[in-house]
Short mmCIF file of N, CA and C in Angstrom, two decimals:
data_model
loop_
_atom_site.label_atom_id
_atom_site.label_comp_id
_atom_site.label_asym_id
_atom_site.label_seq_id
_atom_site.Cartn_x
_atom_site.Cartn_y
_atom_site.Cartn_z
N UNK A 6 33.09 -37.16 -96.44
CA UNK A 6 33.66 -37.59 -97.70
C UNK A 6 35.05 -38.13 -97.43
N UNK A 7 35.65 -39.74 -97.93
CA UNK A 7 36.56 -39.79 -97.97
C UNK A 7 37.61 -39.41 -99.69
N UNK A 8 38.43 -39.04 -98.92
CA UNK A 8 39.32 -38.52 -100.27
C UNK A 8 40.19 -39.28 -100.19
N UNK A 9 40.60 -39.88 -101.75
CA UNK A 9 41.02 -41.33 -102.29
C UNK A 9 42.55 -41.09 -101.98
N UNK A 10 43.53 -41.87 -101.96
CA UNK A 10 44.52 -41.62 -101.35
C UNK A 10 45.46 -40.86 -102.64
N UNK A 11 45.46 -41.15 -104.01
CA UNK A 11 45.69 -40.80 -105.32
C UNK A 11 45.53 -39.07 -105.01
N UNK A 12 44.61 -38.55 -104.78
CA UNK A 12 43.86 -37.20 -104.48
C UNK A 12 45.11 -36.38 -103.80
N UNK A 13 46.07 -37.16 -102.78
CA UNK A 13 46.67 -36.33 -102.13
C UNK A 13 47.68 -35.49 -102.85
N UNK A 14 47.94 -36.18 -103.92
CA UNK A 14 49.03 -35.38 -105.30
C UNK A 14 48.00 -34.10 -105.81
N UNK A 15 49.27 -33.33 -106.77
CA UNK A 15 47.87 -32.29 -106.82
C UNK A 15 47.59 -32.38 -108.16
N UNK A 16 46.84 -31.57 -108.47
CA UNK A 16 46.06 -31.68 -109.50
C UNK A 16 44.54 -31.95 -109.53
N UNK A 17 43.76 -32.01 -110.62
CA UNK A 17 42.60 -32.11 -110.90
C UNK A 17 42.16 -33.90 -110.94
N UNK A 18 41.21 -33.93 -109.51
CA UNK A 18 40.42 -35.62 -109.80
C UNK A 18 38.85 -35.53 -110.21
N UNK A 19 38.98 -36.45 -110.93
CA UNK A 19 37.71 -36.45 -111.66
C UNK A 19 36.99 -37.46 -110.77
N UNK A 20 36.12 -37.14 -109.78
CA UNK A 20 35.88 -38.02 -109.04
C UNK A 20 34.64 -39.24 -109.54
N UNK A 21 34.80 -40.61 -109.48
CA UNK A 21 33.48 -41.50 -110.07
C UNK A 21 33.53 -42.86 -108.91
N UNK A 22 32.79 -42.99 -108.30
CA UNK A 22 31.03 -42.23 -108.81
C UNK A 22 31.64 -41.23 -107.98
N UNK A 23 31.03 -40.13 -108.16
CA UNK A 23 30.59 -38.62 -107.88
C UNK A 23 29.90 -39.07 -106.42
N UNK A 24 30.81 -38.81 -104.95
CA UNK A 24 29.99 -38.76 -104.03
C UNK A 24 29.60 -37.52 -103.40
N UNK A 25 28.14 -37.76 -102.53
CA UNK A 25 27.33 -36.69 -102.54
C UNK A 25 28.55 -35.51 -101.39
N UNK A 26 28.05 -34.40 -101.68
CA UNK A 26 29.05 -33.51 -101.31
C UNK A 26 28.33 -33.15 -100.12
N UNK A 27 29.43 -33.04 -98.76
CA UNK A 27 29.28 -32.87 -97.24
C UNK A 27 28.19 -31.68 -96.79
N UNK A 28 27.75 -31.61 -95.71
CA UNK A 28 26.92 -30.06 -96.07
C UNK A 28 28.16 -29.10 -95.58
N UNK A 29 27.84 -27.85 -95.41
CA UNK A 29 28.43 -26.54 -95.99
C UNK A 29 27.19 -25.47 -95.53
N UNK A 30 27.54 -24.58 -94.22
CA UNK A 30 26.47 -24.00 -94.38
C UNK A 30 27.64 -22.89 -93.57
N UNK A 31 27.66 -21.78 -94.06
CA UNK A 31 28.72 -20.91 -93.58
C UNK A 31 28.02 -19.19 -93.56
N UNK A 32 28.45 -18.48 -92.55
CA UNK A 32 28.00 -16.78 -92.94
C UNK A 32 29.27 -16.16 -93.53
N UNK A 33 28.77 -15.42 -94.36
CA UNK A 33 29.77 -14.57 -94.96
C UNK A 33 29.87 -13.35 -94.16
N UNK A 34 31.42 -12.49 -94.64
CA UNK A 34 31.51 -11.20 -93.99
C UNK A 34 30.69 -10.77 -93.45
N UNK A 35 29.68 -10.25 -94.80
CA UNK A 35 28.34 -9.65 -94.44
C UNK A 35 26.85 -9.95 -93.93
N UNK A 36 26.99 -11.03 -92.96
CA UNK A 36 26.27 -11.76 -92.23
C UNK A 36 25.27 -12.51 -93.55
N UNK A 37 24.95 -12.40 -94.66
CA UNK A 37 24.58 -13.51 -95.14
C UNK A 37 24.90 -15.13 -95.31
N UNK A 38 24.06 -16.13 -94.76
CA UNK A 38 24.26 -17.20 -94.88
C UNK A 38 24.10 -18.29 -96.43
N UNK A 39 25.23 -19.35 -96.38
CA UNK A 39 25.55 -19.62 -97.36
C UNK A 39 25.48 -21.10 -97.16
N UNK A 40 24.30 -21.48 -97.41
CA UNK A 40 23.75 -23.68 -97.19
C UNK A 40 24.13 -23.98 -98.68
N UNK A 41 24.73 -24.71 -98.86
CA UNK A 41 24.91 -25.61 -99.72
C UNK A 41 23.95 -26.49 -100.12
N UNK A 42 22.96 -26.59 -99.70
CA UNK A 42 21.64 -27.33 -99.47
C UNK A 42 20.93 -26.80 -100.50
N UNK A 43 20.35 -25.53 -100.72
CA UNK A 43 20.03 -24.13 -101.35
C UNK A 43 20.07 -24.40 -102.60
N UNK A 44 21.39 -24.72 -102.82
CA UNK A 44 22.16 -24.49 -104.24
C UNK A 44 21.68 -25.61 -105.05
N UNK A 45 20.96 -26.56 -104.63
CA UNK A 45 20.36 -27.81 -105.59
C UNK A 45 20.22 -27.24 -106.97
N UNK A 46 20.73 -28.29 -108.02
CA UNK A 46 20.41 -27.45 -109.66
C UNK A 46 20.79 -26.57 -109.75
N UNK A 47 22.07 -26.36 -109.19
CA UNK A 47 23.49 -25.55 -109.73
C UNK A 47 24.42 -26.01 -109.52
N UNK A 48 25.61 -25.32 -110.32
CA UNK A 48 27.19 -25.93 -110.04
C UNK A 48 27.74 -24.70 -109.27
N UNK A 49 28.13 -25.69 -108.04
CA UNK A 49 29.08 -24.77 -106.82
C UNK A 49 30.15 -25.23 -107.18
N UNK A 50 31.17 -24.20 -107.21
CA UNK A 50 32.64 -23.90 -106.69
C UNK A 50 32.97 -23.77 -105.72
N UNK A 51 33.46 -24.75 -104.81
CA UNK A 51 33.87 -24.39 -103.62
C UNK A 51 35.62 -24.39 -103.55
N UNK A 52 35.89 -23.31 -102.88
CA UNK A 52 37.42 -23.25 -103.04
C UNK A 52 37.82 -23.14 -101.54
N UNK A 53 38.41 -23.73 -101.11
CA UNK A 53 39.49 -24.18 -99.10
C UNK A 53 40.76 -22.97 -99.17
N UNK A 54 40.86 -22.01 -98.94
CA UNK A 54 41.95 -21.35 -98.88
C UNK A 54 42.38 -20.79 -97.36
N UNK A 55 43.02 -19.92 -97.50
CA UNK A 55 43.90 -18.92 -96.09
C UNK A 55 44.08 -18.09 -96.76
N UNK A 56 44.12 -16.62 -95.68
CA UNK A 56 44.77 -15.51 -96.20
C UNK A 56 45.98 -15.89 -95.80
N UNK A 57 46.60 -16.83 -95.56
CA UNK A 57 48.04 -17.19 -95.21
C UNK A 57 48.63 -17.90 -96.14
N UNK A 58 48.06 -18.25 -97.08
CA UNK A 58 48.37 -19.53 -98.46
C UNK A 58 48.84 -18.53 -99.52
N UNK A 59 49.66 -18.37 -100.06
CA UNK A 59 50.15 -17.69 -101.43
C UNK A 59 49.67 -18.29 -102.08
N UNK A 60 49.85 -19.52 -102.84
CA UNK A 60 48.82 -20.17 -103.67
C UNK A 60 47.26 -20.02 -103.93
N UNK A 61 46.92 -19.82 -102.78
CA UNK A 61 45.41 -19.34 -102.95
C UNK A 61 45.14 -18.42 -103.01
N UNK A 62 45.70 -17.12 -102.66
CA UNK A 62 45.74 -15.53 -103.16
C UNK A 62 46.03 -15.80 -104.60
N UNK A 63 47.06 -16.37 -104.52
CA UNK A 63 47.36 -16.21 -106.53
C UNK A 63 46.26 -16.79 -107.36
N UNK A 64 45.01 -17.95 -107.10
CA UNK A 64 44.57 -18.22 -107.89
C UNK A 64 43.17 -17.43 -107.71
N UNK A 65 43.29 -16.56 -106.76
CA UNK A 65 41.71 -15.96 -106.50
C UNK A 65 41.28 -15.05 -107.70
N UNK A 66 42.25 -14.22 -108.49
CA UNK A 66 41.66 -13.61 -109.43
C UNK A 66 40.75 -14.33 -110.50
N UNK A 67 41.52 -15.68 -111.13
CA UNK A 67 40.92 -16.75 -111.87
C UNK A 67 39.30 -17.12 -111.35
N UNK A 68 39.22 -17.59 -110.11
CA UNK A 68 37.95 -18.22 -109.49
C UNK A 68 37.07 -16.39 -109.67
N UNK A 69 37.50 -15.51 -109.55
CA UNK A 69 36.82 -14.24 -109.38
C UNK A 69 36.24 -14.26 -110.96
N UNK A 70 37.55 -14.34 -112.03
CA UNK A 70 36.95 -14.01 -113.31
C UNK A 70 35.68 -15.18 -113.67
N UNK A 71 36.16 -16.46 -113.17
CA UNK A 71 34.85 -17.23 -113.65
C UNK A 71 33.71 -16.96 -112.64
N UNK A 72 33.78 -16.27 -112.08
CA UNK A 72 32.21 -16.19 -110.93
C UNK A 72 31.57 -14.93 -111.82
N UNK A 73 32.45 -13.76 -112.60
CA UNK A 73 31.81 -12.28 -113.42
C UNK A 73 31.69 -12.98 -114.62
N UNK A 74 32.33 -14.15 -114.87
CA UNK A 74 31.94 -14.29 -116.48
C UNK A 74 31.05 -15.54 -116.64
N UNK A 75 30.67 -15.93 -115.57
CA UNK A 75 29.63 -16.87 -115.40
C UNK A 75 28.80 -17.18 -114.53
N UNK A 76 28.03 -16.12 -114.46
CA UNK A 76 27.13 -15.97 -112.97
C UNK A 76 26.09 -17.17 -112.91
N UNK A 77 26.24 -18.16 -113.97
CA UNK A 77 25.25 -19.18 -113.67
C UNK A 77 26.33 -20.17 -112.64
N UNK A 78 27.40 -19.89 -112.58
CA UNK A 78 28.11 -20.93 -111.67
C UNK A 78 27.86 -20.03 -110.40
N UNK A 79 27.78 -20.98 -108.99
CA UNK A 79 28.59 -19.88 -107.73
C UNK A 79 29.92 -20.45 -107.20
N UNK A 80 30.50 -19.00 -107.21
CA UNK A 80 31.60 -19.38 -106.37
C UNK A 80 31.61 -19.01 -105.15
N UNK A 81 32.56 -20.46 -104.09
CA UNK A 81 32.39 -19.28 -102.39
C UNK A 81 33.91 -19.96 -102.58
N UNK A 82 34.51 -18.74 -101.35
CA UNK A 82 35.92 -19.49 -100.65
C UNK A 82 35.63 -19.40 -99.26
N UNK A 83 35.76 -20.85 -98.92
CA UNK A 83 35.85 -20.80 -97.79
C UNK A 83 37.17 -20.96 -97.04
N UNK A 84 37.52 -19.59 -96.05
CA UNK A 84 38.56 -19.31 -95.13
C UNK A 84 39.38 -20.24 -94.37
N UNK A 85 40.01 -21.59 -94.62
CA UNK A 85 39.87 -22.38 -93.78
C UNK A 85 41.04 -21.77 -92.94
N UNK A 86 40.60 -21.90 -91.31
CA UNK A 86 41.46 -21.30 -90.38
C UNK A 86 41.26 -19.96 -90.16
N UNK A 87 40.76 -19.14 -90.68
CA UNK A 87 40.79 -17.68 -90.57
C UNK A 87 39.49 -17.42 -90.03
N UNK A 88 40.15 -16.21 -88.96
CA UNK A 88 38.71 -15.36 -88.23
C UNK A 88 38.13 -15.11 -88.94
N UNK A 89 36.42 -14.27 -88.70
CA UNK A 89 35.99 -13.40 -89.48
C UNK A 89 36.82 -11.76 -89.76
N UNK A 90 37.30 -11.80 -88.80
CA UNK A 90 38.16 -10.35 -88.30
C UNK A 90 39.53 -10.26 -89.80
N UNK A 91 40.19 -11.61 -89.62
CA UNK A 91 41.12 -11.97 -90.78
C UNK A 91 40.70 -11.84 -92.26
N UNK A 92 39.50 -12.30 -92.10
CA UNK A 92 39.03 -12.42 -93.34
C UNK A 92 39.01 -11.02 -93.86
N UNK A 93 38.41 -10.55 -93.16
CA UNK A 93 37.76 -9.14 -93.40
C UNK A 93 38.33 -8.25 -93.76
N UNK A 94 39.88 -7.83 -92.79
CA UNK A 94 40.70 -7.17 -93.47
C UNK A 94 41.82 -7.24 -94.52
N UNK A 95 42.04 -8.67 -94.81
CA UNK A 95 41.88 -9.48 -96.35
C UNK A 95 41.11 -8.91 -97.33
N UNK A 96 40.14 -9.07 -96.76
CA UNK A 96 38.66 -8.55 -98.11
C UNK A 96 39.07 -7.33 -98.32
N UNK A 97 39.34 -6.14 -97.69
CA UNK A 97 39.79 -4.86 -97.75
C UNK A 97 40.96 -4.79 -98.99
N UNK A 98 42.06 -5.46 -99.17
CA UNK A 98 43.01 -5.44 -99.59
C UNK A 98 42.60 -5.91 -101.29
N UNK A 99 41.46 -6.63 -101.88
CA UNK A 99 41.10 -7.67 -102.60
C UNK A 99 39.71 -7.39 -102.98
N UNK A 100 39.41 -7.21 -104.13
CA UNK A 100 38.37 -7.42 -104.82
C UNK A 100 37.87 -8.39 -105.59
N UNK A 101 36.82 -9.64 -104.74
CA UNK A 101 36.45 -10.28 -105.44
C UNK A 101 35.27 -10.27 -105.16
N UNK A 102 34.01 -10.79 -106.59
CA UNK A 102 32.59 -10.88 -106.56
C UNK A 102 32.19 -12.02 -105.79
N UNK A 103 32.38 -12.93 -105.44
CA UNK A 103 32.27 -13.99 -104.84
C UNK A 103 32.26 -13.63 -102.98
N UNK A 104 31.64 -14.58 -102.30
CA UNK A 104 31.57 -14.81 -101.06
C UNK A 104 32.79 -15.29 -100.49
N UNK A 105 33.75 -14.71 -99.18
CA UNK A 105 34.49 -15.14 -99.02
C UNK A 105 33.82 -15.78 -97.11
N UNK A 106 33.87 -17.00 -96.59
CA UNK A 106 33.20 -17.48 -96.15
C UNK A 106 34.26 -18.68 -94.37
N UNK A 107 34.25 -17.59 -93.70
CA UNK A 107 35.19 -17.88 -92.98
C UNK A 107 35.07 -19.05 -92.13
N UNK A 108 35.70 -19.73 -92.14
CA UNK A 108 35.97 -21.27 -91.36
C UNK A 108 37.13 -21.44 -90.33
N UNK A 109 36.46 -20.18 -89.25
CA UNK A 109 37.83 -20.18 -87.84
C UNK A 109 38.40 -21.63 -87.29
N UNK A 110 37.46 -22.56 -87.10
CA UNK A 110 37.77 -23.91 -86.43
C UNK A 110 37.75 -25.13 -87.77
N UNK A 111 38.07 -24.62 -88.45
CA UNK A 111 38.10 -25.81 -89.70
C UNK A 111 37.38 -26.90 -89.77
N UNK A 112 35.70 -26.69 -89.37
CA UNK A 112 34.66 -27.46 -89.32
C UNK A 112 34.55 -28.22 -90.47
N UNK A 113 34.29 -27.25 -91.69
CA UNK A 113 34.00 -27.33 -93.18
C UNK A 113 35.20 -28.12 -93.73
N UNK A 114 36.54 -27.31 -93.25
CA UNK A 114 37.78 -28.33 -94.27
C UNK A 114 38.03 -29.52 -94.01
N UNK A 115 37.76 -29.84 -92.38
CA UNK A 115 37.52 -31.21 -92.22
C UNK A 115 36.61 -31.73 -92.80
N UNK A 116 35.02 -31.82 -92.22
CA UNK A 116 34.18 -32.39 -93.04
C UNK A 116 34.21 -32.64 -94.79
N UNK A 117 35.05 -31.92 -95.29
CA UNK A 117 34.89 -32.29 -96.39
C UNK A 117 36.97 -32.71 -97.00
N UNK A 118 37.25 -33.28 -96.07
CA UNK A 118 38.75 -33.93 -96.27
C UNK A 118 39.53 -33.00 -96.83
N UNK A 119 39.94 -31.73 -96.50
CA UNK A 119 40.77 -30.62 -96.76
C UNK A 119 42.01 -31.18 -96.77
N UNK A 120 42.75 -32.02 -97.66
CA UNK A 120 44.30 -32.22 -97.07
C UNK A 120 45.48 -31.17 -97.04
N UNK A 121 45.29 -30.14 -97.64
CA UNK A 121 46.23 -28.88 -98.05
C UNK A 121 45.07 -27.83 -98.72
N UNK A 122 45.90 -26.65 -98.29
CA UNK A 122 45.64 -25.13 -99.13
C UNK A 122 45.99 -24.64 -100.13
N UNK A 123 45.39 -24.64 -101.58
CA UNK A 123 44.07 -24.73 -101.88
C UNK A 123 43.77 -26.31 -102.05
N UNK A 124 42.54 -26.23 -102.06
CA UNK A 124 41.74 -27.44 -102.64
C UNK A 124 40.10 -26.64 -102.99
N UNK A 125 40.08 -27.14 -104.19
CA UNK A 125 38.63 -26.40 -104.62
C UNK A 125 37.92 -27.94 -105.37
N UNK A 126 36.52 -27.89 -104.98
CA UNK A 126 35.77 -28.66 -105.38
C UNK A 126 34.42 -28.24 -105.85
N UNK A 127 34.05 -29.00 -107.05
CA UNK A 127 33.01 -28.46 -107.79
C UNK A 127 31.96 -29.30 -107.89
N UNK A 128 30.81 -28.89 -107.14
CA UNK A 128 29.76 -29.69 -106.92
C UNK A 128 28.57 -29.48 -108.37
N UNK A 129 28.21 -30.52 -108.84
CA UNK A 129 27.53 -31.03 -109.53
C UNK A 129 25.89 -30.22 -109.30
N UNK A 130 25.25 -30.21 -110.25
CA UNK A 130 23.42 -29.53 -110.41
C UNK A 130 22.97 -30.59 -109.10
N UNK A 131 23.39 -31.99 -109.27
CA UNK A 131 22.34 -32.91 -107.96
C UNK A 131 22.85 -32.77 -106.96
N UNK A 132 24.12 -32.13 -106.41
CA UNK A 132 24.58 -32.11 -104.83
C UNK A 132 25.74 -32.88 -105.07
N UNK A 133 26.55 -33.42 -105.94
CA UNK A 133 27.76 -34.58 -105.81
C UNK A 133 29.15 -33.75 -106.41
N UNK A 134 30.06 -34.07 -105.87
CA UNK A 134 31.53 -33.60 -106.05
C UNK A 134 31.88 -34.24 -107.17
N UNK A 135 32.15 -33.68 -108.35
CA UNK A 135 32.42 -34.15 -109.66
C UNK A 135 33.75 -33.62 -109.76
N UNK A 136 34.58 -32.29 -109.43
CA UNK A 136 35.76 -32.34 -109.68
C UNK A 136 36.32 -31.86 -108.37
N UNK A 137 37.76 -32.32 -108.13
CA UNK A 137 38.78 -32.02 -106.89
C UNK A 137 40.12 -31.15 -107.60
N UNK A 138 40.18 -29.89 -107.26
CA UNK A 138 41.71 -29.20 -107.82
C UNK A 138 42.52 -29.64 -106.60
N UNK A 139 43.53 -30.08 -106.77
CA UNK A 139 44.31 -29.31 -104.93
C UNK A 139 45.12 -29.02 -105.93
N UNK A 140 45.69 -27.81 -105.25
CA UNK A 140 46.77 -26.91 -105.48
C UNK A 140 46.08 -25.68 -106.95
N UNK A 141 46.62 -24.73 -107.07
CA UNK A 141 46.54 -23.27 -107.45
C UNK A 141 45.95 -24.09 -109.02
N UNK A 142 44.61 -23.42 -109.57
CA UNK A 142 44.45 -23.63 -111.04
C UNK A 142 44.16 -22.53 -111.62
N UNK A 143 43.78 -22.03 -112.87
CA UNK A 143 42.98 -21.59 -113.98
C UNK A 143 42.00 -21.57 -113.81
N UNK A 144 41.34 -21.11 -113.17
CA UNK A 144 40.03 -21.63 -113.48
C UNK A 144 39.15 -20.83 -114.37
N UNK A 145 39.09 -19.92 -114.87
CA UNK A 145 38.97 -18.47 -115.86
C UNK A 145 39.58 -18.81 -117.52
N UNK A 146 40.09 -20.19 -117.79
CA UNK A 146 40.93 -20.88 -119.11
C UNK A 146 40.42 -22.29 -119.25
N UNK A 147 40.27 -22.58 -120.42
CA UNK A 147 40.57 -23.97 -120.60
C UNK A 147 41.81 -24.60 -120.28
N UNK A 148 41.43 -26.14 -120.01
CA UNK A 148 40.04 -26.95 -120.16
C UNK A 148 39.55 -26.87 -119.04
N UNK A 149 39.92 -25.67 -117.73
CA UNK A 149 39.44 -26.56 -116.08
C UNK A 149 38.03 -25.60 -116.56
N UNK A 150 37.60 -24.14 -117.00
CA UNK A 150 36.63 -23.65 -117.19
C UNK A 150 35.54 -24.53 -118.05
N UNK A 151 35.68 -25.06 -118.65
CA UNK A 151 35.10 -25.95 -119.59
C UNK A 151 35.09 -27.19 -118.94
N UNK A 152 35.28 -27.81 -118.50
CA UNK A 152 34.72 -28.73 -117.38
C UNK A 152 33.69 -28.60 -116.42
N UNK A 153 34.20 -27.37 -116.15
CA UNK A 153 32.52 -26.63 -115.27
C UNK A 153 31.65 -26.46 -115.71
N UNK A 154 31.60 -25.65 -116.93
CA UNK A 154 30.51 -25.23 -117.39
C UNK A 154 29.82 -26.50 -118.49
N UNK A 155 30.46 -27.93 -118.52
CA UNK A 155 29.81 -28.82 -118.92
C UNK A 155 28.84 -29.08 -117.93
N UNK A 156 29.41 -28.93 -116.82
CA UNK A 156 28.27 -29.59 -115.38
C UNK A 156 27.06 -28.18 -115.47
N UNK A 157 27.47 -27.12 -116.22
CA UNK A 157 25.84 -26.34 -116.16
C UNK A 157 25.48 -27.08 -117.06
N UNK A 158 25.90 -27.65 -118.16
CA UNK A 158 25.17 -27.69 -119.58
C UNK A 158 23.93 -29.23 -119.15
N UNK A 159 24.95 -29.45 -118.07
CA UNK A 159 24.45 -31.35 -118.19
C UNK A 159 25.13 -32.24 -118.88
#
């Protein structure tokens, strides 16, 4: 995926056309695997963080409340840069329902044009990137929650 040069500011892009979103196939902590492939005819949340990013610790409760208050969405974060080892004792410290999904060699944040920590992208029911956050959001408030859950509605 290239990411438009506009994108590098932060905030929310509404991406059009909607291109198809990179694959994504990651194990979590708990050795379950996580294809993006799978998820056809749902809306993924994908969120790029570090346990080294303050910004992305601060917005994890938000992405947590919309994953318990809307289990028809999924959310994953994927670790970018962090061991599984990092991750893990992170996870210890932190309670969230969501998959946290470690990316030691930044395979994933590349492939999918990571320019900074956070960047969360929300893939569409057909497989396509319909919205780009970079930097810390709401996502648990209007309007960024309500943007998502238009992409369940259709």
């Amino acid at each position: 995926m290239t990411v438009p040069s506009a994108a590098v500011g932060r905030g929310l892009q509404r991406l059009h056309p909607r291109p198809s979103a990179p694959a994504l196939r990651l194990t979590a902590l708990d050795g379950e695997t996580y294809d993006l492939s799978a998820q056809r005819g749902r809306v993924v949340v994908v969120n790029f963080w570090s346990v080294y990013c303050r910004a992305c610790k601060a917005e994890m409760p938000a992405l947590d409340a919309l994953a318990r208050q809307h289990p028809e969405v999924a959310v994953w974060g994927v670790a970018a840069g962090d061991s599984p080892e990092t991750v893990a004792t992170f996870a210890e410290t932190v309670a969230v329902g969501f998959p946290l999904l470690p990316d030691p060699r930044m395979h994933a944040a590349s492939a999918w044009s990571v320019p900074v920590l956070p960047v969360t992208d929300v893939i569409d029911p057909q497989g396509r990137i319909a919205l780009r956050m970079i930097g810390e959001a709401h996502w648990d408030q209007p309007p960024l929650r309500d943007q998502v859950l238009a992409l369940v509605a259709g």
